[in-house]
CSV table of C-alpha atoms in Angstrom, one decimal:
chain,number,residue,atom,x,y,z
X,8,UNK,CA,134.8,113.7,19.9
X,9,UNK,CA,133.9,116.3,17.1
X,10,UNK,CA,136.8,118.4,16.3
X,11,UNK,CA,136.9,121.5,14.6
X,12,UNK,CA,139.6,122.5,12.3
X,13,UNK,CA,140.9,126.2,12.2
X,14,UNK,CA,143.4,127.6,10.0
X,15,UNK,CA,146.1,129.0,10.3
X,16,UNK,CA,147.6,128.5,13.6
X,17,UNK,CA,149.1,131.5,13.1
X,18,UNK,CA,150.1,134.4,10.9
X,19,UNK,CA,151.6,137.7,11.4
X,20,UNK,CA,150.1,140.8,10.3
X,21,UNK,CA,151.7,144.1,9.4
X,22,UNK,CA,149.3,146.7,10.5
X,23,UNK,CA,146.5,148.0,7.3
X,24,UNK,CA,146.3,144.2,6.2
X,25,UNK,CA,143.4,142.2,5.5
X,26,UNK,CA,143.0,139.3,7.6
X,27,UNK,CA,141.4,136.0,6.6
X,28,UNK,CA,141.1,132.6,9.0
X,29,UNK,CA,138.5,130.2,8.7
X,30,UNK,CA,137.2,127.1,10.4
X,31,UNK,CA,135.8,123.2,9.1
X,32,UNK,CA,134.4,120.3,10.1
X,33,UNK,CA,133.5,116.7,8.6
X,34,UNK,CA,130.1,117.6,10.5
X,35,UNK,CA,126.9,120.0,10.4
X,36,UNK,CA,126.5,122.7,13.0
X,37,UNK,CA,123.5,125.1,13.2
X,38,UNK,CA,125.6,127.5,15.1
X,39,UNK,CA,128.6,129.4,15.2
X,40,UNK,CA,130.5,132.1,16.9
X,41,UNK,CA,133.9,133.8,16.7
X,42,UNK,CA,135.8,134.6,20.1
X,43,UNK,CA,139.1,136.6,20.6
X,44,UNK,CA,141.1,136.2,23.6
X,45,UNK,CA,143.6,138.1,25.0
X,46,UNK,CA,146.5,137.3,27.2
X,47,UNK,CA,145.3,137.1,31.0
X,48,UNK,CA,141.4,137.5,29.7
X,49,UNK,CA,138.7,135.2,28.7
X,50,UNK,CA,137.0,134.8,25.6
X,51,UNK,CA,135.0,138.2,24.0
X,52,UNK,CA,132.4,137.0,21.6
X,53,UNK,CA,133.1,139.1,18.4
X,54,UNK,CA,130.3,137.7,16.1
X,55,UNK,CA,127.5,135.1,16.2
X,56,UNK,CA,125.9,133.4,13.0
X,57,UNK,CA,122.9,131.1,13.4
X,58,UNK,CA,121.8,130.4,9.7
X,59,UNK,CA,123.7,129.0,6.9
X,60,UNK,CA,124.8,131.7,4.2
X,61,UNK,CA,124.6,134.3,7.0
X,62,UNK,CA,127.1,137.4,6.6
X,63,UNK,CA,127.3,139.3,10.0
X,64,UNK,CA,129.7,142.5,10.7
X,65,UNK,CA,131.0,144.0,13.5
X,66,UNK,CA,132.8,147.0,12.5
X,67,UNK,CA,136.2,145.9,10.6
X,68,UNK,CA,135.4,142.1,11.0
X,69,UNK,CA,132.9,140.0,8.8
X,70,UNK,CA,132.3,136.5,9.4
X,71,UNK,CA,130.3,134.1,7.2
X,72,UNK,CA,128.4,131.0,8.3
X,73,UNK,CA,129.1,128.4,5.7
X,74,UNK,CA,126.0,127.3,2.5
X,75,UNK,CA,127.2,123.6,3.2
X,76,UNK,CA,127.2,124.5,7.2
X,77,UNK,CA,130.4,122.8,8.1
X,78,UNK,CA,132.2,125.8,7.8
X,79,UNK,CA,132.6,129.4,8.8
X,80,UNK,CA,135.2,132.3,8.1
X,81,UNK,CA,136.1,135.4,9.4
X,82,UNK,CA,137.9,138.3,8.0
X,83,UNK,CA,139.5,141.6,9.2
X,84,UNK,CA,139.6,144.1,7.2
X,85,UNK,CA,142.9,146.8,7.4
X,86,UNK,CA,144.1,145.4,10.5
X,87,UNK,CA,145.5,147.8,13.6
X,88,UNK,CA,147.6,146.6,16.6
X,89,UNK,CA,145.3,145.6,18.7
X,90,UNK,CA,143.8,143.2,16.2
X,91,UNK,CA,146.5,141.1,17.8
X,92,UNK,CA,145.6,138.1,20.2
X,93,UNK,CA,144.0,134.5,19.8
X,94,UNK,CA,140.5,134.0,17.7
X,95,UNK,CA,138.9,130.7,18.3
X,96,UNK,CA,135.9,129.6,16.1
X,97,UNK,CA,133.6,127.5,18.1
X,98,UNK,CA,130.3,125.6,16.4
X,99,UNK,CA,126.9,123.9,17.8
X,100,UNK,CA,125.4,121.0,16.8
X,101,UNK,CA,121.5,119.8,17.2
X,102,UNK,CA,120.9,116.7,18.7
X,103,UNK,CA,117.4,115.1,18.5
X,104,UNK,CA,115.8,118.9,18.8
X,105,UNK,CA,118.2,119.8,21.7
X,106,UNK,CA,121.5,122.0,21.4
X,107,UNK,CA,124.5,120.4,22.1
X,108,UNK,CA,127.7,122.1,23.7
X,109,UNK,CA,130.3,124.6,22.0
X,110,UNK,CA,133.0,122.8,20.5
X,111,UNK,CA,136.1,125.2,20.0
X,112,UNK,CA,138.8,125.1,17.3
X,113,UNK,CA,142.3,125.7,18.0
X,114,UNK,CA,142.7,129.0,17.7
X,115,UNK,CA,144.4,131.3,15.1
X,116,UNK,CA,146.9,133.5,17.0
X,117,UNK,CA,147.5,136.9,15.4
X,118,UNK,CA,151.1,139.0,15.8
X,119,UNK,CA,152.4,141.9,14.5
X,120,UNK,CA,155.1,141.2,11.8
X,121,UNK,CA,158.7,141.9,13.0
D,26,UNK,CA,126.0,145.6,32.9
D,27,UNK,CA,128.5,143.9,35.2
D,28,UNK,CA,129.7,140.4,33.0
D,29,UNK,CA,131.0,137.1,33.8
D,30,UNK,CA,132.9,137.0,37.2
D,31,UNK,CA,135.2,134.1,38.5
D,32,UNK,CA,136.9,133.9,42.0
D,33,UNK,CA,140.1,133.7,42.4
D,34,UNK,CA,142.2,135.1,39.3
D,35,UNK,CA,145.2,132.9,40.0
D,36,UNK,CA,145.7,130.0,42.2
D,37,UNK,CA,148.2,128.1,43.6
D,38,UNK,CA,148.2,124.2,44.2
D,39,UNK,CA,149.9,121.2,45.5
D,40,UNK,CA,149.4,117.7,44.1
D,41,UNK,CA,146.6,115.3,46.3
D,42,UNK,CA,145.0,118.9,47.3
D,43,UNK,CA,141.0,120.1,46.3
D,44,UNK,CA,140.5,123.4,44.8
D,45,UNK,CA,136.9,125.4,44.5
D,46,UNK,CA,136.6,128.0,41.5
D,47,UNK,CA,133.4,130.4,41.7
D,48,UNK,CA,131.6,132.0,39.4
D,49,UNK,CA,128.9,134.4,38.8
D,50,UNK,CA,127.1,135.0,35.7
D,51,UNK,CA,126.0,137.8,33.6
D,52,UNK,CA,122.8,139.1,35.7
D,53,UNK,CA,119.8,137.3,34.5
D,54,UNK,CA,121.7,134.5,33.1
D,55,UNK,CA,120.8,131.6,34.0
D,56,UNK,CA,122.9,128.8,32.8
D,57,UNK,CA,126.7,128.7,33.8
D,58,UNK,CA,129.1,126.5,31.8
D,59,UNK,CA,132.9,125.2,32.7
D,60,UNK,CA,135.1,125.1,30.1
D,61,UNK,CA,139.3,123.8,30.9
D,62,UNK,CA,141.7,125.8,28.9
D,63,UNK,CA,145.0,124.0,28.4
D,64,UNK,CA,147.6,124.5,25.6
D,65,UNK,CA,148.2,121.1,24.3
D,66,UNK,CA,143.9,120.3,24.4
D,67,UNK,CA,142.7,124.1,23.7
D,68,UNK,CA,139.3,125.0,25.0
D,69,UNK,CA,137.2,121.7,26.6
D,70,UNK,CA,133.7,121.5,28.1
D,71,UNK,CA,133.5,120.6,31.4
D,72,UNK,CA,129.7,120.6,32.5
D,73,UNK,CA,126.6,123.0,32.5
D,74,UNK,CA,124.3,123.9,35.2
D,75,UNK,CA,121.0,125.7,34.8
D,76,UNK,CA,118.5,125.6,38.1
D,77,UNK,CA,120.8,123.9,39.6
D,78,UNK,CA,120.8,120.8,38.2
D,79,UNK,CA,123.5,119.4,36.1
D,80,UNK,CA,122.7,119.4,32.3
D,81,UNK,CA,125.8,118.3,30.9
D,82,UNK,CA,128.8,116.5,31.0
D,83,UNK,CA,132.0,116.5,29.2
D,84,UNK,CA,134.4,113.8,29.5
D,85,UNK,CA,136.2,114.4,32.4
D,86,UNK,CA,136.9,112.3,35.4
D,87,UNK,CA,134.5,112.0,38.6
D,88,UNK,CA,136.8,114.3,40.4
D,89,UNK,CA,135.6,117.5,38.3
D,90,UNK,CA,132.3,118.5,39.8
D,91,UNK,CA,130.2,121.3,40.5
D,92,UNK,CA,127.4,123.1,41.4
D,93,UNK,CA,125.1,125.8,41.2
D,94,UNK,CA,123.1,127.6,43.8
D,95,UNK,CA,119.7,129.2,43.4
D,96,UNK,CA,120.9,133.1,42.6
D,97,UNK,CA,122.4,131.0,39.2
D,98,UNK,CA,126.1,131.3,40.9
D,99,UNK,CA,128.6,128.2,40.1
D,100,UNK,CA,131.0,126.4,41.9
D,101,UNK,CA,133.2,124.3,40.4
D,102,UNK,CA,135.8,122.0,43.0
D,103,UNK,CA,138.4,119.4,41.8
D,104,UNK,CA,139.7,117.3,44.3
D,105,UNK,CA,142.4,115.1,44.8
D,106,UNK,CA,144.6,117.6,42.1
D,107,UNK,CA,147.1,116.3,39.2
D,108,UNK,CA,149.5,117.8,38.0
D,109,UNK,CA,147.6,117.7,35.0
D,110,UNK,CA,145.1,119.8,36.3
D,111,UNK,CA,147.3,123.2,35.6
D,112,UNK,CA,145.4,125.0,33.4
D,113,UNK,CA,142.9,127.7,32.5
D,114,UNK,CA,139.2,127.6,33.8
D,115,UNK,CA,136.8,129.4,32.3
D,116,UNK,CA,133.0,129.7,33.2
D,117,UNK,CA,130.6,131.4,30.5
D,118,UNK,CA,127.1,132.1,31.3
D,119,UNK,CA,123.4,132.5,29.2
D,120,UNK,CA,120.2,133.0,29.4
D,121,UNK,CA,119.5,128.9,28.8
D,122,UNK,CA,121.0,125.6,28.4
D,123,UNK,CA,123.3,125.8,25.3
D,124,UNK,CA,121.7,128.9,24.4
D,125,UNK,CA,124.1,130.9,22.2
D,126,UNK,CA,125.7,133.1,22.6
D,127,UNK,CA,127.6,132.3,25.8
D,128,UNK,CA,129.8,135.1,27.3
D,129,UNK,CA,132.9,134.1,29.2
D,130,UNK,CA,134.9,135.4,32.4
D,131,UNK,CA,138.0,136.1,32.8
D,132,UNK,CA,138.9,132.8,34.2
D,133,UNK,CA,141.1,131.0,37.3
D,134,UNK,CA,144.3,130.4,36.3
D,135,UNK,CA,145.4,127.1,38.7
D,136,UNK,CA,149.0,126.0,38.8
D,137,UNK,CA,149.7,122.6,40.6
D,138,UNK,CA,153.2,122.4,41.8
């Protein structure tokens, strides 16, 4: 199936750091969304983009919806604590005027540097 | 605005036994999606119901199923339960099919020993 590739796995942040991660495919999608999840929680949507070029913010995070619309990135800007936890990108494909389903990347999990 | 809520939290399993997960979406939503959580496979969709018909499938074996009822709530069962099946289930609900953006609950964590 159509996979989604999110980098990095993981990093470690020290706290006041910018925060870049960013997600590609082989494949268009019309839609994207960011997602953080914490440990024992589900998914929290942090930002949604639905048009190529698009730059959204939500506070300290900006997310970008790709010109070539197989990508999207997100960044955090001077990170605190509890920027820590496991963002997942996930995209949405059109199918003969019809939405498909979310397909999620990996996740980029985000610590606090030793 | 109460969100996403899934029944149980945490559930424990043997092998050869059927669970039911339950889920109520976001009020006024009216499409539920089940996604499976796992660490090696990450998030994968399941199915999606919206007036309680079955809109879509992911690739999953005949013993995943579900259902939805007419207040929009969702039932998901598995039956006949692998060890495999250990993982994360999450339900996320919307106003329509595949209409973005889907919000999740907190999920049923099911262990098979």
């Amino acid at each position: 199936g159509q996979q989604l590739n999110q980098s990095p796995q993981s990093m470690f942040i020290q706290e006041g750091e910018d925060v870049s991660m960013n997600c590609t495919s082989s494949s268009i999608f019309n839609t994207w969304l960011w997602y953080k999840q914490d440990p024992g929680e589900g998914p929290v949507l942090l930002i949604a983009l639905y048009k190529a070029g698009e730059l959204t913010s939500n506070g300290r995070l900006t997310a970008q919806f790709g010109i070539t619309r197989k990508d999207s990135f997100l960044n955090i800007s001077a990170s605190i604590p509890s920027d820590v936890g496991i963002y997942f990108c996930a995209g949405q494909q059109s199918y003969g005027g019809s939405q498909g389903n979310l397909i999620f990347g990996k996740g980029t999990k985000l610590s606090v540097k030793p | 605005k109460a969100g996403v809520t899934q029944t149980p939290r945490y559930l424990i399993k043997t092998r050869g036994q059927q669970v039911t997960l339950s889920c109520s979406p976001i009020s006024g939503h009216r499409s539920v999606s089940w996604y499976q959580q796992t660490p090696g496979q990450g998030l994968q969709f399941l199915f999606e119901y919206f007036s309680e018909t079955q809109r879509n499938k992911g690739n999953f074996p005949g013993r995943f199923s579900g259902r939805q009822f007419s207040n929009s709530r969702s039932e998901m069962n598995v039956s006949t339960l692998e060890l495999g099946d250990s993982a994360l289930y999450l339900c996320a609900s919307s106003f329509a099919p595949n209409h973005q953006p889907q919000h999740f609950g907190d999920g049923t964590r099911l262990s098979i020993l």
